[in-house]
Structure formats: C-alpha cells, structure tokens
Amino acid sequence: AQTVTQSQPEMSVQEAETVTLSCTYDTSESDYYLFWYKQPPSRQMILVIRQEAYKQQNATENRFSVNFQKAAKSFSLKISDSQLGDAAMYFCAYNKLVFGAGTILRVKS
Amino acid sequence: DAGVTQSPTHLIKTRGQQVTLRCSPKSGHDTVSWYQQALGQGPQFIFQYYEEEERQRGNFPDRFSGHQFPNYSSELNVNALLLGDSALYLCASSLRGAHSPLHFGNGTRLTVT
C-alpha cells in the first residue's frame, strides 16, 4: 500500500522569505502523480502544484516549486517570497488516494 | 462557473442514525471522490465514483456507501453512526485518471452525539 509522510507538523516563515515543506512517500508503482494542496483556515482545499513521476523536470507554478527526487521518494515544496496569504495547512498527496497528515505553515509579518 | 458544492454545511446526528451528504461536481467533471478528514489530520479516501459505479474504495466499512447520478452528482451515506464518524466530509471532483487534480468542496461538518 502507498503511504505519504509529512514529518513537519508546523513551520514558520518570515514574510518575503523562502520555506521548504517536506514530503516522502512509498510506492511500488513507477508511474504516478504527486500533488501539493493548500487548505486555508476557511477550509476549502485548493491545488498548489502537480508533478508527474515520469517527468525529470521539477514542476513550477509562480512562487511555488517542487524538488522531486524519485529514487529517494521525496517531494518537497518550496515557497519563495512568502506572503501572508500563504498561511494554511499544506497536504502532500499521492494520486487521488493518499494524503499526508499535513504541515501548518505560519507566515510572520 | 460553479465549483464543487456540498450540502449541508453542518449536521448533527445521534449515534445509530443514518446520514446522507450531497455533492455537485464542478462543471465538466465526471468523477467524484469522497474523503473523511478528522480535525487536524489529512483527508482519508473513502471511495471514488465514475460512470455511476464505485471504482475504488479506501479502508472504510460497509456502513459507508455512495451513489453517483447520471448528472454526475453524488451522495455519501453513512449508516449506524458512531461517535468516531464525527469529521469533516470532503467531496472532490475531477476528470477520470490519476493525472487530473482534485477540486474540493467546502465540506460537510458531521457531529455525532
């Protein structure tokens, strides 16, 4: 069975600085998708970024980028130039099936 | 363009009762997935519906059942409610296939007393 582990229950970052959220996963599949979702306090979950496992190139969406290490089964999220609106719970997900426990990100002004 | 809508927003039930939660997917989406999210935890996959059939199921007992209608909307039914069923229930729609990201509704907060 696939598993997703987020080892950082909570992280803090100063506004305008960079923060990296960690995620590791386990699977025997070779082709899959990894996602980062954001759940603000208003609770609606939204997609941040998606990575296809067969693509070597790391995905990027504006200030958000990933460091995907397939052999190490690692999928970290880097948020650059952090903004107050980035404060939320962040979930790493394997396909549509398995979510990590989440990391609370706090942004300090 | 309406996103994913869920009803009701909040619900309070008594142990042993039955509950039905409803979800309308985002326009253009044909697949609906349901998740249970305990407070402070990640969503746990319950099941996924496509073409009116349950296609995948997570580790949930048979008390959890669902349905998808021809217009792609979906229901989640939970029978014989337990205190441990208290959670936020999230519905998410997508296109078929692992590549298609999930679009979530605001959820239904179920409290079992």
XYZ file of C-alpha atoms in Angstrom:
222
model
C 0.000 0.000 0.000
C 1.134 3.516 -0.707
C 1.990 5.868 2.143
C 2.705 9.588 2.391
C 4.656 11.105 5.278
C 4.946 14.774 6.187
C 7.414 14.977 9.043
C 6.925 18.681 9.856
C 3.684 19.269 11.779
C 4.292 23.011 11.768
C 6.598 25.503 10.045
C 7.051 29.254 10.309
C 8.456 31.706 7.781
C 9.018 35.429 7.710
C 7.141 37.318 5.046
C 9.171 37.582 1.794
C 11.454 34.705 2.772
C 11.619 31.146 1.449
C 10.379 27.998 3.146
C 10.512 24.316 2.191
C 7.930 21.747 3.246
C 8.974 18.103 3.223
C 7.141 15.049 1.961
C 8.232 11.466 1.492
C 6.173 8.650 0.062
C 6.343 4.972 -0.572
C 5.036 3.100 -3.606
C 5.952 0.182 -5.803
C 4.447 1.866 -8.855
C 6.635 3.552 -11.446
C 4.030 5.875 -12.921
C 2.036 8.130 -10.632
C 1.260 11.735 -9.813
C 2.132 13.761 -6.758
C 0.284 16.846 -5.616
C 0.527 19.605 -3.071
C -2.769 21.018 -1.835
C -3.356 24.039 0.380
C -6.173 24.268 2.919
C -6.594 27.802 4.301
C -8.498 28.377 7.543
C -11.711 28.808 5.502
C -11.138 25.094 4.802
C -11.622 24.737 1.026
C -8.699 22.740 -0.272
C -7.049 24.010 -3.468
C -4.345 22.636 -5.727
C -0.915 24.227 -5.428
C 1.188 22.158 -7.800
C 1.333 18.784 -9.562
C 4.264 16.562 -10.536
C 4.217 13.647 -12.951
C 6.549 10.890 -11.776
C 7.895 10.074 -15.223
C 8.997 13.678 -15.791
C 12.516 14.536 -14.621
C 11.858 18.271 -14.613
C 10.618 19.723 -11.366
C 7.235 21.451 -11.591
C 6.973 25.194 -11.014
C 3.953 27.442 -10.531
C 4.908 31.068 -9.959
C 6.372 31.261 -6.412
C 5.833 27.544 -5.813
C 8.245 24.854 -6.960
C 8.992 21.268 -6.056
C 12.129 19.237 -5.562
C 11.171 15.789 -6.826
C 13.651 13.022 -6.103
C 12.098 9.842 -7.490
C 14.768 7.434 -6.295
C 14.607 8.840 -2.794
C 10.781 9.059 -2.974
C 10.915 12.642 -1.839
C 8.670 15.501 -2.967
C 9.298 18.784 -1.179
C 7.526 22.082 -1.802
C 9.436 25.360 -1.891
C 7.559 28.614 -1.417
C 9.535 31.692 -2.406
C 8.779 35.272 -1.394
C 6.266 34.062 1.200
C 3.102 36.099 1.602
C 0.591 36.345 4.439
C -1.940 34.618 2.207
C 0.280 31.524 2.072
C -0.604 30.730 5.684
C -2.519 27.450 5.584
C -2.332 23.706 6.105
C -0.406 22.065 3.256
C -1.002 18.467 2.228
C 1.131 16.255 0.057
C -0.868 13.667 -1.889
C -0.156 10.557 -3.944
C -2.572 10.319 -6.880
C -6.071 10.898 -5.516
C -5.777 8.228 -2.881
C -3.318 9.017 -0.135
C -2.743 12.267 1.708
C -0.136 13.125 4.289
C -1.044 14.389 7.757
C -0.300 17.966 6.723
C 2.032 20.793 7.678
C 0.702 24.011 9.185
C 2.521 26.966 7.662
C 2.546 30.210 9.641
C 3.728 33.410 7.959
C 5.057 36.205 10.170
C 4.826 39.846 9.152
C -18.504 28.591 -13.413
C -19.758 26.912 -10.242
C -17.231 24.877 -8.371
C -17.914 21.845 -6.216
C -20.889 22.360 -3.935
C -21.710 20.268 -0.884
C -24.769 20.177 1.319
C -25.490 20.517 4.120
C -22.694 22.606 5.612
C -23.182 21.268 9.123
C -25.075 18.320 10.514
C -25.659 16.943 13.983
C -26.799 13.342 14.360
C -27.222 10.820 17.162
C -25.384 7.511 17.410
C -27.110 4.794 15.411
C -28.773 7.181 12.992
C -28.173 7.373 9.262
C -26.966 10.381 7.286
C -26.824 11.403 3.626
C -24.397 14.001 2.319
C -24.655 15.500 -1.137
C -22.182 16.805 -3.689
C -22.430 18.506 -7.066
C -19.226 18.382 -9.081
C -17.540 21.197 -10.939
C -18.931 21.671 -14.417
C -17.175 19.369 -16.888
C -16.025 16.868 -14.286
C -17.219 13.272 -14.382
C -15.526 11.732 -11.340
C -16.392 12.274 -7.699
C -14.270 11.232 -4.735
C -15.172 11.371 -1.045
C -12.848 11.893 1.901
C -13.131 11.922 5.665
C -10.982 14.499 7.435
C -10.630 14.341 11.194
C -9.672 17.553 12.971
C -6.020 18.404 12.355
C -5.483 15.383 10.095
C -5.169 14.718 6.404
C -8.107 13.556 4.289
C -8.717 9.802 4.240
C -10.002 8.397 0.947
C -13.425 6.754 1.250
C -14.342 5.950 -2.351
C -14.499 7.235 -5.894
C -17.370 7.180 -8.381
C -17.212 7.283 -12.147
C -19.975 6.427 -14.617
C -22.320 5.800 -11.699
C -20.171 2.998 -10.305
C -17.835 2.783 -7.343
C -14.399 2.416 -8.903
C -12.060 2.496 -5.926
C -12.577 2.200 -2.205
C -10.464 3.045 0.781
C -10.330 1.237 4.102
C -13.842 2.098 5.280
C -16.551 -0.306 6.478
C -19.675 -1.142 4.502
C -21.611 1.345 6.645
C -20.225 3.884 4.196
C -21.924 3.720 0.836
C -22.462 6.040 -2.038
C -24.149 6.755 -5.271
C -23.499 8.753 -8.398
C -26.327 10.042 -10.549
C -26.462 10.498 -14.336
C -25.739 14.227 -13.903
C -22.501 13.249 -12.060
C -23.700 14.477 -8.677
C -23.097 12.132 -5.789
C -24.271 11.125 -2.344
C -22.429 9.660 0.594
C -24.499 7.597 3.023
C -23.356 6.510 6.446
C -25.455 4.036 8.427
C -25.384 3.165 12.134
C -23.415 6.278 13.013
C -20.647 6.026 15.588
C -19.089 8.806 17.633
C -15.899 8.233 15.635
C -17.679 9.195 12.418
C -17.609 12.825 13.540
C -15.437 14.601 10.986
C -15.358 16.932 8.014
C -16.504 15.088 4.909
C -14.975 16.418 1.723
C -16.203 15.838 -1.777
C -13.844 16.415 -4.686
C -14.473 16.237 -8.401
C -12.063 15.685 -11.252
C -11.697 14.100 -14.644
C -11.062 10.374 -14.811
C -7.424 9.432 -14.304
C -4.720 9.961 -11.728
C -3.344 12.967 -13.636
C -6.417 15.125 -13.069
C -6.178 17.192 -9.887
C -8.984 17.274 -7.367
C -11.322 20.243 -6.972
C -12.742 20.238 -3.470
C -15.970 21.474 -1.983
C -16.151 23.271 1.345
C -17.108 20.080 3.119
C -19.854 18.942 5.463
C -19.087 19.025 9.172
C -20.763 15.982 10.750
C -21.063 15.776 14.510
C -22.316 12.542 16.068
C -23.507 12.777 19.667
